[in-house]
Coordinates of C-alpha atoms (C1' of nucleotides) in Angstrom, one line a residue:
Chain G
M1 CA 0.0 0.0 0.0
R2 CA 1.5 3.3 -1.1
K3 CA 0.9 6.5 0.6
R4 CA -2.2 8.6 -0.1
N5 CA -2.5 12.2 -1.3
V6 CA -4.4 14.5 0.9
M7 CA -5.5 17.5 -1.3
P8 CA -7.5 20.7 -0.4
S9 CA -11.2 20.4 -1.1
T10 CA -11.8 20.8 -4.9
D11 CA -15.6 20.4 -5.6
S12 CA -18.2 20.7 -3.2
C13 CA -20.7 18.1 -1.5
R14 CA -23.4 19.9 -3.1
T15 CA -22.2 19.1 -6.6
C16 CA -21.0 15.6 -5.6
A17 CA -22.4 13.1 -8.1
S18 CA -23.2 10.6 -5.4
R19 CA -24.8 12.9 -3.0
L20 CA -28.2 11.4 -3.5
R21 CA -26.9 8.0 -2.7
S22 CA -25.1 9.3 0.4
N23 CA -25.7 9.8 4.0
W24 CA -26.2 13.4 3.4
R25 CA -29.2 13.3 0.9
S26 CA -31.5 14.7 3.5
L27 CA -29.4 17.7 4.5
S28 CA -30.6 21.3 3.6
E29 CA -28.2 23.5 1.6
V30 CA -27.1 25.3 4.5
E31 CA -26.4 22.1 6.5
L32 CA -24.3 20.9 3.4
Q33 CA -22.3 23.9 3.2
R34 CA -21.5 23.6 6.8
L35 CA -20.2 20.1 6.4
D36 CA -18.4 21.1 3.3
R37 CA -16.2 23.6 5.1
T38 CA -14.7 20.8 7.1
R39 CA -14.2 18.7 4.1
R40 CA -10.7 17.4 3.0
V41 CA -10.1 15.1 -0.2
V42 CA -8.2 12.1 -0.6
R43 CA -7.3 10.8 -4.0
C44 CA -6.2 7.2 -4.2
D45 CA -4.8 5.3 -7.1
T46 CA -5.4 1.5 -7.4
G47 CA -3.7 -0.2 -4.4
E48 CA -3.4 2.9 -2.4
A49 CA -4.5 2.8 1.2
V50 CA -7.1 5.2 2.2
F51 CA -6.4 4.5 5.9
E52 CA -4.9 1.6 7.8
Q53 CA -6.1 -0.4 10.6
G54 CA -4.7 1.1 13.9
D55 CA -4.3 4.6 12.3
P56 CA -6.1 7.4 14.3
S57 CA -9.2 8.4 12.6
L58 CA -9.0 11.8 10.9
G59 CA -12.7 11.9 10.6
I60 CA -15.7 10.5 8.8
Y61 CA -14.9 9.0 5.4
C62 CA -17.3 9.2 2.5
V63 CA -16.5 7.6 -1.0
R64 CA -16.9 10.1 -3.7
S65 CA -15.9 8.0 -6.6
G66 CA -14.3 4.6 -7.3
A67 CA -14.4 1.6 -5.2
V68 CA -12.6 0.9 -2.0
A69 CA -11.9 -2.6 -0.3
V70 CA -12.7 -2.7 3.5
R71 CA -10.3 -5.3 5.3
K72 CA -9.7 -6.5 8.6
L73 CA -6.4 -7.9 9.8
D74 CA -6.6 -10.4 12.7
A75 CA -3.9 -11.1 15.4
E76 CA -2.0 -13.6 13.0
G77 CA -1.8 -11.2 10.3
N78 CA -4.5 -12.8 8.2
T79 CA -6.4 -10.4 6.3
V80 CA -10.1 -10.7 5.6
T81 CA -11.8 -8.5 3.0
L82 CA -15.1 -7.6 4.3
G83 CA -16.6 -5.9 1.2
L84 CA -16.5 -3.2 -1.2
S85 CA -17.6 0.3 -0.6
Y86 CA -18.9 2.5 -3.5
P87 CA -19.7 6.3 -4.0
G88 CA -22.2 7.5 -1.4
D89 CA -20.9 4.9 1.1
L90 CA -19.4 5.6 4.5
L91 CA -16.2 4.0 5.7
G92 CA -15.6 2.9 9.2
Q93 CA -18.9 4.1 10.7
A94 CA -17.3 3.8 14.0
S95 CA -16.0 7.0 13.8
L96 CA -19.6 8.3 13.7
V97 CA -19.9 7.6 17.4
E98 CA -16.4 7.7 18.8
E99 CA -13.2 8.8 17.6
G100 CA -10.1 6.5 17.9
E101 CA -8.3 4.2 15.8
H102 CA -9.4 2.8 12.6
R103 CA -10.6 -0.8 13.3
T104 CA -10.3 -1.8 9.5
S105 CA -8.1 -0.9 6.6
A106 CA -9.4 0.6 3.4
D107 CA -7.7 0.8 0.1
A108 CA -8.8 1.8 -3.4
V109 CA -9.2 -1.1 -5.8
V110 CA -9.8 1.4 -8.7
P111 CA -8.5 5.0 -8.8
S112 CA -10.9 6.6 -6.1
T113 CA -11.7 9.9 -4.4
V114 CA -12.7 9.8 -0.7
C115 CA -13.8 12.8 1.2
V116 CA -13.0 13.2 4.9
L117 CA -15.5 15.3 7.2
D118 CA -15.0 16.6 10.5
P119 CA -16.5 14.2 13.0
R120 CA -17.7 17.2 15.1
A121 CA -19.5 18.7 12.3
V122 CA -21.0 15.5 11.5
S123 CA -22.1 14.8 15.0
D124 CA -23.7 18.3 15.1
T125 CA -25.6 17.5 11.9
L126 CA -26.8 14.3 13.4
V127 CA -28.1 16.0 16.4
R128 CA -29.8 18.6 14.6
N129 CA -31.3 16.6 11.6
P130 CA -33.4 13.7 13.0
A131 CA -34.0 12.6 9.3
M132 CA -30.3 12.2 8.8
A133 CA -29.9 10.4 12.0
R134 CA -32.6 8.0 11.0
D135 CA -31.1 7.5 7.7
T136 CA -27.8 6.8 9.1
L137 CA -29.2 4.3 11.6
R138 CA -31.0 2.7 8.7
R139 CA -27.8 2.2 6.7
T140 CA -26.0 1.0 9.8
V141 CA -28.8 -1.6 10.5
A142 CA -28.7 -2.6 6.7
E143 CA -25.0 -3.3 7.0
L144 CA -25.3 -5.1 10.2
E145 CA -28.0 -7.5 8.3
L146 CA -25.5 -7.9 5.5
A147 CA -22.8 -8.9 7.8
Q148 CA -25.1 -11.3 9.6
D149 CA -26.3 -12.9 6.3
A150 CA -22.4 -13.3 5.5
L151 CA -22.1 -15.2 8.7
V152 CA -24.8 -17.6 7.8
R153 CA -23.5 -18.2 4.6
A154 CA -20.0 -18.8 5.9
A155 CA -21.5 -21.4 8.3
T156 CA -23.8 -23.2 6.0
L157 CA -22.7 -22.9 2.4
P158 CA -19.6 -24.8 0.8
P159 CA -17.0 -22.4 -0.6
R160 CA -18.0 -23.0 -4.3
D161 CA -21.4 -21.6 -3.6
R162 CA -20.1 -18.7 -1.5
F163 CA -17.8 -17.9 -4.4
V164 CA -20.8 -17.9 -7.1
R165 CA -22.6 -15.6 -4.7
L166 CA -19.8 -13.3 -4.5
L167 CA -19.4 -13.5 -8.3
L168 CA -23.2 -12.6 -8.8
D169 CA -22.9 -9.6 -6.3
L170 CA -19.9 -8.3 -8.4
L171 CA -21.8 -8.8 -11.7
Q172 CA -24.4 -6.4 -10.2
R173 CA -21.8 -3.7 -9.8
H174 CA -19.1 -4.3 -12.3
G175 CA -20.7 -6.3 -14.9
E176 CA -22.4 -5.6 -18.2
T177 CA -25.4 -7.8 -19.5
C178 CA -25.7 -8.6 -23.1
A179 CA -29.1 -9.0 -24.7
D180 CA -28.5 -13.0 -24.9
G181 CA -28.4 -13.5 -21.2
S182 CA -24.6 -13.6 -21.2
C183 CA -22.6 -11.1 -19.3
R184 CA -19.0 -10.0 -18.9
L185 CA -17.2 -8.6 -15.9
E186 CA -13.9 -6.9 -15.1
L187 CA -12.9 -8.0 -11.7
P188 CA -11.7 -5.3 -9.5
L189 CA -10.0 -7.6 -7.2
S190 CA -7.0 -10.1 -7.3
R191 CA -7.7 -13.9 -6.7
R192 CA -6.1 -13.6 -3.4
D193 CA -8.6 -10.8 -2.5
L194 CA -11.4 -13.0 -3.9
A195 CA -10.3 -15.9 -1.8
S196 CA -10.1 -13.8 1.3
M197 CA -13.8 -12.7 0.8
V198 CA -14.9 -16.4 0.2
G199 CA -12.9 -17.5 3.4
V200 CA -10.5 -20.1 1.5
R201 CA -6.8 -20.2 0.5
H202 CA -6.1 -18.8 -2.9
E203 CA -5.0 -22.3 -4.2
T204 CA -8.4 -23.6 -3.3
L205 CA -10.0 -20.7 -5.2
S206 CA -8.1 -21.5 -8.2
R207 CA -9.5 -25.0 -8.1
I208 CA -13.0 -23.8 -7.6
I209 CA -12.5 -21.5 -10.8
A210 CA -11.2 -24.4 -12.7
R211 CA -14.4 -26.5 -11.6
L212 CA -16.7 -23.8 -12.5
E213 CA -15.1 -23.4 -16.0
A214 CA -15.1 -27.1 -16.4
D215 CA -18.9 -27.0 -15.7
G216 CA -19.2 -24.2 -18.4
L217 CA -20.7 -22.0 -16.1
V218 CA -18.0 -19.1 -16.5
R219 CA -14.9 -18.2 -18.3
F220 CA -12.0 -16.6 -16.7
S221 CA -9.0 -14.9 -18.4
G222 CA -7.0 -12.7 -16.0
R223 CA -9.4 -10.4 -14.6
R224 CA -11.9 -10.8 -17.6
V225 CA -14.9 -13.1 -16.6
S226 CA -17.5 -14.0 -19.0
V227 CA -20.7 -15.7 -18.0
P228 CA -22.4 -17.4 -20.9
S229 CA -25.7 -17.7 -19.1
Y230 CA -26.6 -15.6 -16.0
R231 CA -29.7 -17.8 -15.4
R232 CA -27.5 -21.0 -15.3
L233 CA -25.1 -19.3 -12.8
V234 CA -28.0 -18.3 -10.5
A235 CA -29.4 -21.8 -10.8
A236 CA -26.0 -23.2 -9.7
V237 CA -26.5 -21.9 -6.2
P238 CA -29.2 -22.2 -3.5
R239 CA -32.0 -19.6 -3.4
T240 CA -30.7 -16.1 -2.6
A241 CA -32.4 -16.0 0.8
Chain I
M1 CA -40.7 -23.8 20.0
R2 CA -44.0 -23.6 22.0
K3 CA -46.2 -20.7 22.2
R4 CA -45.4 -17.4 24.1
N5 CA -47.8 -15.8 26.5
V6 CA -48.5 -12.3 25.8
M7 CA -49.4 -10.5 29.1
P8 CA -50.6 -7.2 30.1
S9 CA -48.0 -4.7 31.3
T10 CA -47.0 -5.3 34.9
D11 CA -44.0 -3.4 36.1
S12 CA -42.9 -0.1 34.3
C13 CA -39.9 0.7 32.5
R14 CA -39.0 3.2 35.1
T15 CA -38.5 0.5 37.7
C16 CA -36.9 -2.0 35.1
A17 CA -33.8 -3.6 36.7
S18 CA -32.1 -3.3 33.3
R19 CA -33.1 0.3 32.4
L20 CA -29.5 1.8 32.8
R21 CA -28.1 -0.9 30.5
S22 CA -30.8 -0.3 27.9
N23 CA -31.4 1.9 25.0
W24 CA -33.6 4.0 27.2
R25 CA -31.1 5.3 29.8
S26 CA -31.1 8.6 28.4
L27 CA -34.8 9.2 28.4
S28 CA -36.5 11.5 30.7
E29 CA -39.3 10.5 33.1
V30 CA -41.9 11.9 30.9
E31 CA -40.5 10.2 27.8
L32 CA -40.3 6.8 29.6
Q33 CA -43.9 7.2 30.7
R34 CA -44.8 7.7 27.1
L35 CA -43.3 4.6 25.9
D36 CA -44.3 2.6 28.9
R37 CA -48.0 3.2 27.9
T38 CA -47.4 1.3 24.8
R39 CA -45.6 -1.6 26.5
R40 CA -46.6 -5.2 26.3
V41 CA -44.8 -8.1 28.2
V42 CA -43.8 -11.6 26.8
R43 CA -43.0 -14.2 29.3
C44 CA -41.1 -17.1 27.9
D45 CA -40.0 -20.4 29.5
T46 CA -37.0 -22.0 28.4
G47 CA -37.1 -22.9 24.8
E48 CA -40.1 -20.9 24.0
A49 CA -40.1 -18.6 21.0
V50 CA -40.3 -14.8 21.5
F51 CA -40.8 -14.7 17.7
E52 CA -40.1 -16.6 14.7
Q53 CA -38.3 -15.6 11.4
G54 CA -41.0 -14.5 9.0
D55 CA -43.5 -13.4 11.6
P56 CA -44.8 -9.8 11.2
S57 CA -43.2 -7.7 13.8
L58 CA -45.2 -6.5 16.6
G59 CA -42.9 -3.7 17.7
I60 CA -39.6 -3.2 19.2
Y61 CA -38.3 -5.9 21.4
C62 CA -36.4 -5.3 24.7
V63 CA -35.1 -7.9 26.9
R64 CA -36.0 -7.4 30.6
S65 CA -34.7 -10.5 32.2
G66 CA -33.3 -13.9 31.1
A67 CA -31.3 -14.5 28.1
V68 CA -32.6 -15.0 24.6
A69 CA -31.0 -16.6 21.7
V70 CA -31.0 -15.0 18.2
R71 CA -30.9 -17.4 15.3
K72 CA -31.3 -17.1 11.5
L73 CA -32.4 -19.8 9.2
D74 CA -31.2 -20.0 5.5
A75 CA -32.9 -21.3 2.6
E76 CA -32.2 -25.0 3.2
G77 CA -33.5 -24.8 6.6
N78 CA -30.2 -24.7 8.4
T79 CA -30.2 -22.8 11.5
V80 CA -27.4 -20.5 12.7
T81 CA -27.2 -19.0 16.3
L82 CA -26.0 -15.5 15.9
G83 CA -25.7 -14.8 19.6
L84 CA -27.4 -14.3 22.9
S85 CA -29.1 -11.2 24.0
Y86 CA -29.4 -10.2 27.7
P87 CA -31.4 -7.6 29.7
G88 CA -31.2 -4.2 28.4
D89 CA -30.6 -5.6 24.8
L90 CA -32.9 -4.8 21.8
L91 CA -33.9 -7.8 19.5
G92 CA -34.1 -7.3 15.6
Q93 CA -33.2 -3.7 15.7
A94 CA -34.4 -3.8 11.9
S95 CA -37.7 -2.8 13.4
L96 CA -36.4 0.4 14.4
V97 CA -36.0 1.7 11.0
E98 CA -38.7 -0.2 9.1
E99 CA -41.6 -2.6 10.1
G100 CA -42.1 -5.8 8.3
E101 CA -41.3 -9.3 9.1
H102 CA -38.7 -10.6 11.5
R103 CA -35.4 -11.5 9.8
T104 CA -34.4 -13.7 12.7
S105 CA -36.0 -16.0 15.3
A106 CA -35.5 -15.5 19.0
D107 CA -36.3 -17.9 21.8
A108 CA -35.6 -17.8 25.4
V109 CA -32.6 -20.2 26.6
V110 CA -33.6 -19.3 30.3
P111 CA -37.0 -18.3 31.5
S112 CA -37.1 -14.6 30.1
T113 CA -39.1 -11.6 30.1
V114 CA -39.2 -9.4 26.9
C115 CA -41.0 -6.2 26.6
V116 CA -42.7 -5.0 23.2
L117 CA -42.9 -1.5 22.5
D118 CA -44.8 0.4 19.7
P119 CA -42.5 1.1 16.9
R120 CA -44.3 4.6 16.4
A121 CA -43.6 5.7 20.0
V122 CA -40.0 4.6 19.8
S123 CA -39.6 6.4 16.3
D124 CA -41.0 9.5 17.9
T125 CA -38.8 9.5 20.7
L126 CA -35.7 8.8 18.4
V127 CA -36.5 12.0 16.6
R128 CA -37.2 14.0 19.8
N129 CA -34.1 12.8 21.7
P130 CA -30.9 13.1 20.0
A131 CA -29.0 11.5 22.8
M132 CA -30.9 8.5 22.5
A133 CA -30.7 8.4 18.8
R134 CA -26.9 8.7 19.2
D135 CA -26.9 5.9 21.8
T136 CA -29.1 3.7 19.5
L137 CA -26.6 4.2 16.6
R138 CA -23.6 3.4 18.9
R139 CA -25.2 0.2 19.9
T140 CA -25.7 -0.7 16.4
V141 CA -22.4 0.2 15.2
A142 CA -20.9 -2.0 18.2
E143 CA -23.1 -4.9 17.0
L144 CA -22.1 -4.5 13.5
E145 CA -18.4 -4.8 14.7
L146 CA -19.1 -7.7 16.7
A147 CA -20.5 -9.4 13.5
Q148 CA -17.5 -8.4 11.5
D149 CA -15.3 -9.7 14.0
A150 CA -17.2 -12.9 14.0
L151 CA -16.8 -13.1 10.2
V152 CA -13.1 -12.8 10.6
R153 CA -12.9 -15.4 13.1
A154 CA -15.2 -17.8 10.9
A155 CA -12.7 -17.3 8.1
T156 CA -9.3 -17.6 9.9
L157 CA -9.7 -19.5 13.1
P158 CA -10.0 -23.2 13.1
P159 CA -13.2 -24.6 14.7
R160 CA -11.5 -25.6 18.1
D161 CA -10.2 -22.0 18.6
R162 CA -13.6 -20.6 17.7
F163 CA -15.2 -22.9 20.3
V164 CA -12.8 -21.8 23.0
R165 CA -13.6 -18.1 22.2
L166 CA -17.2 -18.8 22.6
L167 CA -16.3 -20.5 26.0
L168 CA -14.5 -17.5 27.2
D169 CA -17.5 -15.3 26.2
L170 CA -20.0 -17.5 27.9
L171 CA -17.8 -17.6 31.0
Q172 CA -17.9 -13.9 31.2
R173 CA -21.7 -13.9 31.2
H174 CA -22.6 -17.2 32.9
G175 CA -19.5 -18.2 34.8
E176 CA -18.4 -17.8 38.4
T177 CA -14.6 -17.6 39.0
C178 CA -13.0 -19.0 42.0
A179 CA -9.9 -17.5 43.8
D180 CA -7.5 -20.0 42.6
G181 CA -8.1 -19.0 38.9
S182 CA -10.4 -21.9 38.1
C183 CA -13.9 -21.3 37.1
R184 CA -17.2 -23.0 36.5
L185 CA -20.0 -22.4 34.2
E186 CA -23.5 -23.7 33.6
L187 CA -24.3 -23.8 29.8
P188 CA -27.3 -22.0 28.9
L189 CA -27.3 -23.8 25.5
S190 CA -27.4 -27.2 24.2
R191 CA -24.6 -28.8 22.3
R192 CA -26.4 -28.4 19.1
D193 CA -26.7 -24.7 19.9
L194 CA -23.1 -24.4 20.6
A195 CA -22.3 -26.2 17.5
S196 CA -24.4 -23.9 15.4
M197 CA -22.7 -20.9 17.0
V198 CA -19.2 -22.3 16.1
G199 CA -20.2 -23.3 12.5
V200 CA -19.6 -27.0 12.8
R201 CA -21.8 -30.1 13.0
H202 CA -22.7 -31.3 16.6
E203 CA -20.7 -34.4 16.3
T204 CA -17.6 -32.4 15.5
L205 CA -18.2 -30.2 18.6
S206 CA -18.4 -33.3 20.7
R207 CA -15.0 -34.4 19.3
I208 CA -13.5 -30.9 20.0
I209 CA -15.0 -31.1 23.5
A210 CA -13.3 -34.4 24.0
R211 CA -9.9 -33.1 22.7
L212 CA -10.1 -30.0 25.1
E213 CA -10.9 -32.3 28.0
A214 CA -8.0 -34.6 26.9
D215 CA -5.7 -31.7 27.0
G216 CA -7.0 -30.9 30.5
L217 CA -8.3 -27.5 29.5
V218 CA -11.7 -28.2 30.6
R219 CA -14.0 -30.8 32.1
F220 CA -17.7 -31.0 30.8
S221 CA -20.5 -33.0 32.7
G222 CA -23.8 -32.4 31.0
R223 CA -24.1 -28.6 31.0
R224 CA -21.6 -28.1 33.7
V225 CA -18.2 -26.9 32.8
S226 CA -15.2 -26.4 35.0
V227 CA -12.2 -24.7 33.8
P228 CA -9.1 -25.7 36.0
S229 CA -7.1 -22.6 34.8
Y230 CA -8.7 -19.5 33.2
R231 CA -5.3 -18.5 32.2
R232 CA -4.4 -21.7 30.4
L233 CA -7.6 -21.7 28.5
V234 CA -6.9 -18.1 27.3
A235 CA -3.5 -19.1 26.3
A236 CA -4.7 -22.0 24.3
V237 CA -6.0 -19.6 21.6
P238 CA -4.6 -16.7 19.7
R239 CA -4.7 -13.1 21.1
T240 CA -8.0 -11.8 21.5
A241 CA -7.8 -9.1 18.8
Chain S
dC1 C1' 18.1 -11.1 -19.2
dG2 C1' 17.0 -12.2 -15.0
dC3 C1' 13.9 -11.3 -11.3
dC4 C1' 9.4 -11.2 -9.0
dA5 C1' 4.6 -11.2 -8.0
dG6 C1' 0.5 -13.3 -9.0
dG7 C1' -1.4 -17.4 -10.5
dT8 C1' -2.0 -22.5 -11.5
dT9 C1' -1.3 -27.3 -10.8
dG10 C1' 0.1 -31.4 -8.3
dA11 C1' 1.0 -34.5 -4.4
dT12 C1' 0.1 -35.3 0.4
dT13 C1' -2.0 -34.8 4.7
dT14 C1' -5.4 -33.2 7.8
dC15 C1' -9.7 -32.6 9.4
dG16 C1' -14.7 -31.9 9.2
dC17 C1' -18.7 -34.3 7.1
dT18 C1' -21.8 -38.2 6.6
dC19 C1' -23.7 -42.3 8.1
dA20 C1' -24.5 -45.4 11.7
dA21 C1' -24.5 -47.5 16.1
dG22 C1' -24.7 -47.1 21.0
dC23 C1' -25.8 -45.0 25.5
dA24 C1' -27.9 -42.3 29.2
dA25 C1' -31.7 -39.6 30.7
dT26 C1' -36.5 -38.7 30.5
dG27 C1' -41.1 -39.4 29.4
dT28 C1' -45.4 -42.3 28.1
dG29 C1' -48.8 -45.9 27.8
dG30 C1' -50.3 -50.2 29.1
Chain K
dC1 C1' -44.0 -50.6 37.5
dC2 C1' -42.0 -51.9 33.5
dA3 C1' -41.6 -52.0 28.3
dC4 C1' -40.7 -48.9 25.1
dA5 C1' -40.1 -44.5 22.5
dT6 C1' -37.7 -40.1 22.4
dT7 C1' -34.2 -36.9 22.8
dG8 C1' -29.5 -35.3 23.4
dC9 C1' -25.2 -36.7 23.2
dT10 C1' -20.7 -39.6 22.2
dT11 C1' -18.1 -42.5 19.3
dG12 C1' -16.5 -45.0 15.4
dA13 C1' -15.5 -45.9 10.3
dG14 C1' -14.7 -43.9 5.9
dC15 C1' -14.9 -40.4 2.6
dG16 C1' -14.1 -36.3 0.4
dA17 C1' -12.8 -31.6 0.4
dA18 C1' -9.6 -28.0 1.9
dA19 C1' -5.1 -26.9 3.8
dT20 C1' -0.3 -27.4 3.2
dC21 C1' 3.9 -27.8 0.9
dA22 C1' 6.0 -27.3 -3.4
dA23 C1' 7.0 -27.0 -8.2
dC24 C1' 6.2 -24.4 -12.2
dC25 C1' 4.4 -21.0 -15.4
dT26 C1' 3.6 -16.2 -17.1
dG27 C1' 3.5 -11.5 -17.7
dG28 C1' 5.5 -7.4 -16.2
dC29 C1' 9.6 -4.5 -15.2
dG30 C1' 14.1 -3.0 -13.8

DNA sequence: CGCCAGGTTGATTTCGCTCAAGCAATGTGG
DNA sequence: CCACATTGCTTGAGCGAAATCAACCTGGCG
């Protein structure tokens, strides 16, 4: 992970393309401006860290563009990728309720822009704007449920099925569907990262991919993935609860 | 799971023994009373369901006494135990932000009392009392981090270590420590439930227990567990991140 | 040209799952 | 009160799948 570049604020929150998808969509112009004044911008190239687990938090992080992987390291140095964050998403919402060290690492998987907001300003806004407080709670609850679903899958589904589910999720975000029901996908993640999301070693993931190719469900070539039939891929895995 | 008994409100939130540990600790007397008026009480014996996944939610659930297991069923009918909730905890906080069906099941593992509050009343209170809103967000974030930690453990720790961690957690809640560093514990859960929390089949859990006993780390007899040396048990597992 | 990171593939071992039997505690009906 | 089912748990045998260790390939890149 190379260093990040902290730049002075360029654009404003008001004109942010992902504003309506973000936590701040229920803010008035005035409130937005107040937030905006505290804003710093971090530009990261692919692979650059936005922040590292253990760093003191500089504020509330909000993805403006690109895609950011959120990872957690355990005591043995294993790293688990918890998920990807996209424009409008908040990173490390722990800093919403208490400052301190980052409990996760975050790095750009494509060139990305992330804004950093003053926690006090955000906190003030939360107090003054119940609609945003509710919105924030809703998002956090949604994320909690995502995590719990992942726990259930980790406990019950075999690795192969977990990987197919991951592929289907990535297709939603990064894929393009053709008229004939096939689709293509440029993976934003390395094999190792994929493996760390599925919870298996990377050699095992290689074999899983080989098996899926043998079954004619997907074709991998580097980071290019093509899926001959989306329907068949969906059918290859138990119901999406 | 047998049926639950819904009873008229007996005691009040104001006199609730777990009020200060609950979500409502920052409420004024007036606010508490307003909530209290909407309250219903559910008494459950061991094994009785508080609610089942898929049921329409009757409101916000708050544990008053006892201990409640929160479980999730997946499409194949596998059930995973997500955790235990104790007095002061909220169940299924999804209902905080939107009504609908329960996304988990909850059943009492010891005789328990759970209060049900009107979601509208709670929602009103959230809007009017930023301190409570903040408190609620804090709790939800904390739970999210718990879930993410569990994900990391599921992906990196072997079953044996995951079980020891679970034992250590249960010791905190249900154990009694002796002066000599040994401790005892009355398990509130069956072996199957323990297995479903660790993410292995119950036969495998039996073998894990047998191995731990062979190592002299614990002694099991029914639901009675004795740990000769707490320190040794802690040392048997990687650092508690 | 050689090095290196990322990826694949192979051989071997380990370990959790499955199926199956056995056992103790509890409950039930005759 | 006893025969018998039931439930929760343990134990064993065998299998299959993932981890591990290791070799090897491939495409950058200095």
